[in-house]
């Protein structure tokens, strides 16, 4: 008995030491992220001359670069009529339309598909599950040119709504997330609803989707951040609708008006961060809250 108790104490000591080490690493990682964010915020209020001699410290003279970047930065769009310039206001609008629409369709489709595969035991559902796993394991290389040709043929190319449809697929990790949640929901919910005369659509939209709404909003927020920061897809598919991320990518190569300097780029980064902070502050209770499912009264 003493030997067993000593082993348990030693395992608890090892576990506690490992926990402390992991906690220290996480704290250091969090401090590094916060430190970089604070540095970018302070740099956005510096001039280029001051930044050369004062890289890390507080600004000696606070310069409001946000109005300058918002008004002076223009993204060139090459059309048949000539070169047109899109301002920061339109880029924010295009970013919102692109990110919100793609995030919604990219979350809704895997949610509905995973529900059908999890709650209806058909072979086709198992085939879809297998396709998701295979596409996650096997890398797809060299499909970009053919995808562009198909998008042009279907009329999706250079259209924001076209990207909404292109992103509406069930592939990826979030299909597995929703699949596991729907498999864990008791069947008594469906049976009680069917006894009350509810059909399949009523069960889906009035019972199942409300049960996973917290997960749905969390996944949609993650996808929104992903699409908001994405500049490669708009660079290839939205040549007439530049987004803010694409504008920030192009700003590094813009030599006019001194927009390529580090303080100006940090100012643009802070402008891109504002919608993410606003969404988090508005939906923080819903996002941080745990997914809870009520019991069934017999």
PDB file of N, CA and C in Angstrom, residues 80-137:
ATOM      1  N   UNK A  80     -11.715  47.273 -68.818  1.00  0.00           N
ATOM      2  CA  UNK A  80     -11.670  47.591 -70.238  1.00  0.00           C
ATOM      3  C   UNK A  80     -11.790  49.095 -70.486  1.00  0.00           C
ATOM      4  N   UNK A  81     -12.404  49.796 -69.565  1.00  0.00           N
ATOM      5  CA  UNK A  81     -12.565  51.242 -69.702  1.00  0.00           C
ATOM      6  C   UNK A  81     -11.327  51.997 -69.232  1.00  0.00           C
ATOM      7  N   UNK A  82     -10.366  51.300 -68.661  1.00  0.00           N
ATOM      8  CA  UNK A  82      -9.175  51.946 -68.138  1.00  0.00           C
ATOM      9  C   UNK A  82      -8.965  51.598 -66.674  1.00  0.00           C
ATOM     10  N   UNK A  83      -8.066  52.301 -66.046  1.00  0.00           N
ATOM     11  CA  UNK A  83      -7.748  52.065 -64.642  1.00  0.00           C
ATOM     12  C   UNK A  83      -8.668  52.877 -63.744  1.00  0.00           C
ATOM     13  N   UNK A  84      -9.352  52.191 -62.834  1.00  0.00           N
ATOM     14  CA  UNK A  84     -10.200  52.834 -61.847  1.00  0.00           C
ATOM     15  C   UNK A  84      -9.613  52.573 -60.464  1.00  0.00           C
ATOM     16  N   UNK A  85      -9.882  53.484 -59.545  1.00  0.00           N
ATOM     17  CA  UNK A  85      -9.315  53.397 -58.202  1.00  0.00           C
ATOM     18  C   UNK A  85     -10.436  53.247 -57.184  1.00  0.00           C
ATOM     19  N   UNK A  86     -10.267  52.268 -56.309  1.00  0.00           N
ATOM     20  CA  UNK A  86     -11.249  51.967 -55.266  1.00  0.00           C
ATOM     21  C   UNK A  86     -10.696  52.442 -53.936  1.00  0.00           C
ATOM     22  N   UNK A  87     -11.501  53.216 -53.194  1.00  0.00           N
ATOM     23  CA  UNK A  87     -11.079  53.747 -51.913  1.00  0.00           C
ATOM     24  C   UNK A  87     -11.258  52.756 -50.777  1.00  0.00           C
ATOM     25  N   UNK A  88     -10.803  53.158 -49.602  1.00  0.00           N
ATOM     26  CA  UNK A  88     -10.849  52.286 -48.436  1.00  0.00           C
ATOM     27  C   UNK A  88     -12.285  51.995 -48.010  1.00  0.00           C
ATOM     28  N   UNK A  89     -13.202  52.931 -48.187  1.00  0.00           N
ATOM     29  CA  UNK A  89     -14.589  52.702 -47.807  1.00  0.00           C
ATOM     30  C   UNK A  89     -15.218  51.571 -48.588  1.00  0.00           C
ATOM     31  N   UNK A  90     -15.037  51.563 -49.915  1.00  0.00           N
ATOM     32  CA  UNK A  90     -15.578  50.478 -50.729  1.00  0.00           C
ATOM     33  C   UNK A  90     -14.887  49.155 -50.421  1.00  0.00           C
ATOM     34  N   UNK A  91     -13.601  49.197 -50.113  1.00  0.00           N
ATOM     35  CA  UNK A  91     -12.903  47.965 -49.782  1.00  0.00           C
ATOM     36  C   UNK A  91     -13.454  47.347 -48.502  1.00  0.00           C
ATOM     37  N   UNK A  92     -13.811  48.178 -47.525  1.00  0.00           N
ATOM     38  CA  UNK A  92     -14.441  47.659 -46.314  1.00  0.00           C
ATOM     39  C   UNK A  92     -15.798  47.034 -46.642  1.00  0.00           C
ATOM     40  N   UNK A  93     -16.554  47.666 -47.524  1.00  0.00           N
ATOM     41  CA  UNK A  93     -17.852  47.119 -47.909  1.00  0.00           C
ATOM     42  C   UNK A  93     -17.691  45.779 -48.619  1.00  0.00           C
ATOM     43  N   UNK A  94     -16.762  45.704 -49.560  1.00  0.00           N
ATOM     44  CA  UNK A  94     -16.519  44.449 -50.258  1.00  0.00           C
ATOM     45  C   UNK A  94     -16.028  43.368 -49.293  1.00  0.00           C
ATOM     46  N   UNK A  95     -15.212  43.741 -48.318  1.00  0.00           N
ATOM     47  CA  UNK A  95     -14.715  42.767 -47.348  1.00  0.00           C
ATOM     48  C   UNK A  95     -15.852  42.207 -46.501  1.00  0.00           C
ATOM     49  N   UNK A  96     -16.762  43.075 -46.071  1.00  0.00           N
ATOM     50  CA  UNK A  96     -17.894  42.617 -45.273  1.00  0.00           C
ATOM     51  C   UNK A  96     -18.794  41.689 -46.072  1.00  0.00           C
ATOM     52  N   UNK A  97     -19.091  42.060 -47.319  1.00  0.00           N
ATOM     53  CA  UNK A  97     -19.935  41.210 -48.152  1.00  0.00           C
ATOM     54  C   UNK A  97     -19.268  39.864 -48.412  1.00  0.00           C
ATOM     55  N   UNK A  98     -17.991  39.893 -48.694  1.00  0.00           N
ATOM     56  CA  UNK A  98     -17.267  38.650 -48.983  1.00  0.00           C
ATOM     57  C   UNK A  98     -17.137  37.785 -47.733  1.00  0.00           C
ATOM     58  N   UNK A  99     -16.712  38.367 -46.613  1.00  0.00           N
ATOM     59  CA  UNK A  99     -16.438  37.589 -45.411  1.00  0.00           C
ATOM     60  C   UNK A  99     -17.724  37.072 -44.773  1.00  0.00           C
ATOM     61  N   UNK A 100     -18.742  37.923 -44.647  1.00  0.00           N
ATOM     62  CA  UNK A 100     -19.990  37.491 -44.001  1.00  0.00           C
ATOM     63  C   UNK A 100     -20.699  36.445 -44.846  1.00  0.00           C
ATOM     64  N   UNK A 101     -20.809  36.694 -46.147  1.00  0.00           N
ATOM     65  CA  UNK A 101     -21.508  35.746 -47.010  1.00  0.00           C
ATOM     66  C   UNK A 101     -20.810  34.401 -47.085  1.00  0.00           C
ATOM     67  N   UNK A 102     -19.491  34.407 -47.275  1.00  0.00           N
ATOM     68  CA  UNK A 102     -18.750  33.152 -47.357  1.00  0.00           C
ATOM     69  C   UNK A 102     -18.742  32.420 -46.023  1.00  0.00           C
ATOM     70  N   UNK A 103     -18.638  33.160 -44.922  1.00  0.00           N
ATOM     71  CA  UNK A 103     -18.646  32.517 -43.603  1.00  0.00           C
ATOM     72  C   UNK A 103     -19.989  31.846 -43.333  1.00  0.00           C
ATOM     73  N   UNK A 104     -21.081  32.485 -43.754  1.00  0.00           N
ATOM     74  CA  UNK A 104     -22.409  31.903 -43.520  1.00  0.00           C
ATOM     75  C   UNK A 104     -22.612  30.641 -44.346  1.00  0.00           C
ATOM     76  N   UNK A 105     -22.321  30.699 -45.646  1.00  0.00           N
ATOM     77  CA  UNK A 105     -22.520  29.514 -46.484  1.00  0.00           C
ATOM     78  C   UNK A 105     -21.540  28.399 -46.131  1.00  0.00           C
ATOM     79  N   UNK A 106     -20.307  28.766 -45.781  1.00  0.00           N
ATOM     80  CA  UNK A 106     -19.309  27.750 -45.431  1.00  0.00           C
ATOM     81  C   UNK A 106     -19.591  27.110 -44.081  1.00  0.00           C
ATOM     82  N   UNK A 107     -20.479  27.700 -43.282  1.00  0.00           N
ATOM     83  CA  UNK A 107     -20.882  27.104 -42.005  1.00  0.00           C
ATOM     84  C   UNK A 107     -22.212  26.378 -42.129  1.00  0.00           C
ATOM     85  N   UNK A 108     -23.139  26.944 -42.893  1.00  0.00           N
ATOM     86  CA  UNK A 108     -24.463  26.346 -43.016  1.00  0.00           C
ATOM     87  C   UNK A 108     -24.427  25.014 -43.751  1.00  0.00           C
ATOM     88  N   UNK A 109     -23.707  24.949 -44.849  1.00  0.00           N
ATOM     89  CA  UNK A 109     -23.703  23.728 -45.665  1.00  0.00           C
ATOM     90  C   UNK A 109     -23.111  22.531 -44.907  1.00  0.00           C
ATOM     91  N   UNK A 110     -21.936  22.638 -44.274  1.00  0.00           N
ATOM     92  CA  UNK A 110     -21.467  21.471 -43.501  1.00  0.00           C
ATOM     93  C   UNK A 110     -22.354  21.141 -42.314  1.00  0.00           C
ATOM     94  N   UNK A 111     -23.021  22.148 -41.755  1.00  0.00           N
ATOM     95  CA  UNK A 111     -23.932  21.878 -40.641  1.00  0.00           C
ATOM     96  C   UNK A 111     -25.121  21.037 -41.103  1.00  0.00           C
ATOM     97  N   UNK A 112     -25.763  21.437 -42.213  1.00  0.00           N
ATOM     98  CA  UNK A 112     -26.913  20.690 -42.721  1.00  0.00           C
ATOM     99  C   UNK A 112     -26.489  19.307 -43.209  1.00  0.00           C
ATOM    100  N   UNK A 113     -25.358  19.247 -43.915  1.00  0.00           N
ATOM    101  CA  UNK A 113     -24.897  17.962 -44.447  1.00  0.00           C
ATOM    102  C   UNK A 113     -24.542  16.988 -43.335  1.00  0.00           C
ATOM    103  N   UNK A 114     -23.869  17.482 -42.302  1.00  0.00           N
ATOM    104  CA  UNK A 114     -23.511  16.601 -41.188  1.00  0.00           C
ATOM    105  C   UNK A 114     -24.751  16.125 -40.444  1.00  0.00           C
ATOM    106  N   UNK A 115     -25.781  16.969 -40.370  1.00  0.00           N
ATOM    107  CA  UNK A 115     -27.028  16.535 -39.723  1.00  0.00           C
ATOM    108  C   UNK A 115     -27.656  15.375 -40.498  1.00  0.00           C
ATOM    109  N   UNK A 116     -27.697  15.499 -41.817  1.00  0.00           N
ATOM    110  CA  UNK A 116     -28.284  14.433 -42.627  1.00  0.00           C
ATOM    111  C   UNK A 116     -27.487  13.145 -42.512  1.00  0.00           C
ATOM    112  N   UNK A 117     -26.167  13.263 -42.479  1.00  0.00           N
ATOM    113  CA  UNK A 117     -25.334  12.052 -42.381  1.00  0.00           C
ATOM    114  C   UNK A 117     -25.401  11.423 -40.998  1.00  0.00           C
ATOM    115  N   UNK A 118     -25.582  12.240 -39.971  1.00  0.00           N
ATOM    116  CA  UNK A 118     -25.564  11.716 -38.606  1.00  0.00           C
ATOM    117  C   UNK A 118     -26.911  11.153 -38.172  1.00  0.00           C
ATOM    118  N   UNK A 119     -28.001  11.739 -38.653  1.00  0.00           N
ATOM    119  CA  UNK A 119     -29.318  11.340 -38.148  1.00  0.00           C
ATOM    120  C   UNK A 119     -30.056  10.374 -39.066  1.00  0.00           C
ATOM    121  N   UNK A 120     -29.611  10.225 -40.309  1.00  0.00           N
ATOM    122  CA  UNK A 120     -30.277   9.310 -41.238  1.00  0.00           C
ATOM    123  C   UNK A 120     -29.281   8.229 -41.663  1.00  0.00           C
ATOM    124  N   UNK A 121     -29.485   7.005 -41.247  1.00  0.00           N
ATOM    125  CA  UNK A 121     -28.494   5.931 -41.482  1.00  0.00           C
ATOM    126  C   UNK A 121     -28.583   5.363 -42.900  1.00  0.00           C
ATOM    127  N   UNK A 122     -28.157   6.130 -43.879  1.00  0.00           N
ATOM    128  CA  UNK A 122     -28.128   5.660 -45.257  1.00  0.00           C
ATOM    129  C   UNK A 122     -26.672   5.480 -45.701  1.00  0.00           C
ATOM    130  N   UNK A 123     -26.476   4.647 -46.710  1.00  0.00           N
ATOM    131  CA  UNK A 123     -25.130   4.384 -47.205  1.00  0.00           C
ATOM    132  C   UNK A 123     -24.521   5.631 -47.848  1.00  0.00           C
ATOM    133  N   UNK A 124     -25.360   6.443 -48.466  1.00  0.00           N
ATOM    134  CA  UNK A 124     -24.840   7.644 -49.099  1.00  0.00           C
ATOM    135  C   UNK A 124     -24.242   8.595 -48.070  1.00  0.00           C
ATOM    136  N   UNK A 125     -24.809   8.628 -46.877  1.00  0.00           N
ATOM    137  CA  UNK A 125     -24.237   9.438 -45.808  1.00  0.00           C
ATOM    138  C   UNK A 125     -22.863   8.944 -45.396  1.00  0.00           C
ATOM    139  N   UNK A 126     -22.699   7.622 -45.349  1.00  0.00           N
ATOM    140  CA  UNK A 126     -21.384   7.065 -45.035  1.00  0.00           C
ATOM    141  C   UNK A 126     -20.381   7.383 -46.130  1.00  0.00           C
ATOM    142  N   UNK A 127     -20.842   7.418 -47.383  1.00  0.00           N
ATOM    143  CA  UNK A 127     -19.962   7.770 -48.494  1.00  0.00           C
ATOM    144  C   UNK A 127     -19.502   9.222 -48.377  1.00  0.00           C
ATOM    145  N   UNK A 128     -20.404  10.116 -48.007  1.00  0.00           N
ATOM    146  CA  UNK A 128     -20.035  11.521 -47.825  1.00  0.00           C
ATOM    147  C   UNK A 128     -19.022  11.666 -46.695  1.00  0.00           C
ATOM    148  N   UNK A 129     -19.248  10.952 -45.605  1.00  0.00           N
ATOM    149  CA  UNK A 129     -18.288  10.981 -44.496  1.00  0.00           C
ATOM    150  C   UNK A 129     -16.916  10.497 -44.957  1.00  0.00           C
ATOM    151  N   UNK A 130     -16.884   9.445 -45.760  1.00  0.00           N
ATOM    152  CA  UNK A 130     -15.615   8.930 -46.279  1.00  0.00           C
ATOM    153  C   UNK A 130     -14.945   9.947 -47.202  1.00  0.00           C
ATOM    154  N   UNK A 131     -15.732  10.642 -48.009  1.00  0.00           N
ATOM    155  CA  UNK A 131     -15.174  11.666 -48.906  1.00  0.00           C
ATOM    156  C   UNK A 131     -14.525  12.782 -48.100  1.00  0.00           C
ATOM    157  N   UNK A 132     -15.156  13.199 -47.021  1.00  0.00           N
ATOM    158  CA  UNK A 132     -14.591  14.257 -46.175  1.00  0.00           C
ATOM    159  C   UNK A 132     -13.247  13.823 -45.603  1.00  0.00           C
ATOM    160  N   UNK A 133     -13.180  12.597 -45.107  1.00  0.00           N
ATOM    161  CA  UNK A 133     -11.929  12.097 -44.526  1.00  0.00           C
ATOM    162  C   UNK A 133     -10.839  12.005 -45.592  1.00  0.00           C
ATOM    163  N   UNK A 134     -11.182  11.491 -46.765  1.00  0.00           N
ATOM    164  CA  UNK A 134     -10.194  11.314 -47.825  1.00  0.00           C
ATOM    165  C   UNK A 134      -9.663  12.657 -48.302  1.00  0.00           C
ATOM    166  N   UNK A 135     -10.531  13.637 -48.476  1.00  0.00           N
ATOM    167  CA  UNK A 135     -10.081  14.963 -48.935  1.00  0.00           C
ATOM    168  C   UNK A 135      -9.232  15.673 -47.886  1.00  0.00           C
ATOM    169  N   UNK A 136      -9.416  15.347 -46.616  1.00  0.00           N
ATOM    170  CA  UNK A 136      -8.571  15.923 -45.581  1.00  0.00           C
ATOM    171  C   UNK A 136      -7.198  15.263 -45.535  1.00  0.00           C
ATOM    172  N   UNK A 137      -7.118  13.991 -45.922  1.00  0.00           N
ATOM    173  CA  UNK A 137      -5.852  13.259 -45.860  1.00  0.00           C
ATOM    174  C   UNK A 137      -5.027  13.467 -47.125  1.00  0.00           C
TER     175      UNK A 137
END
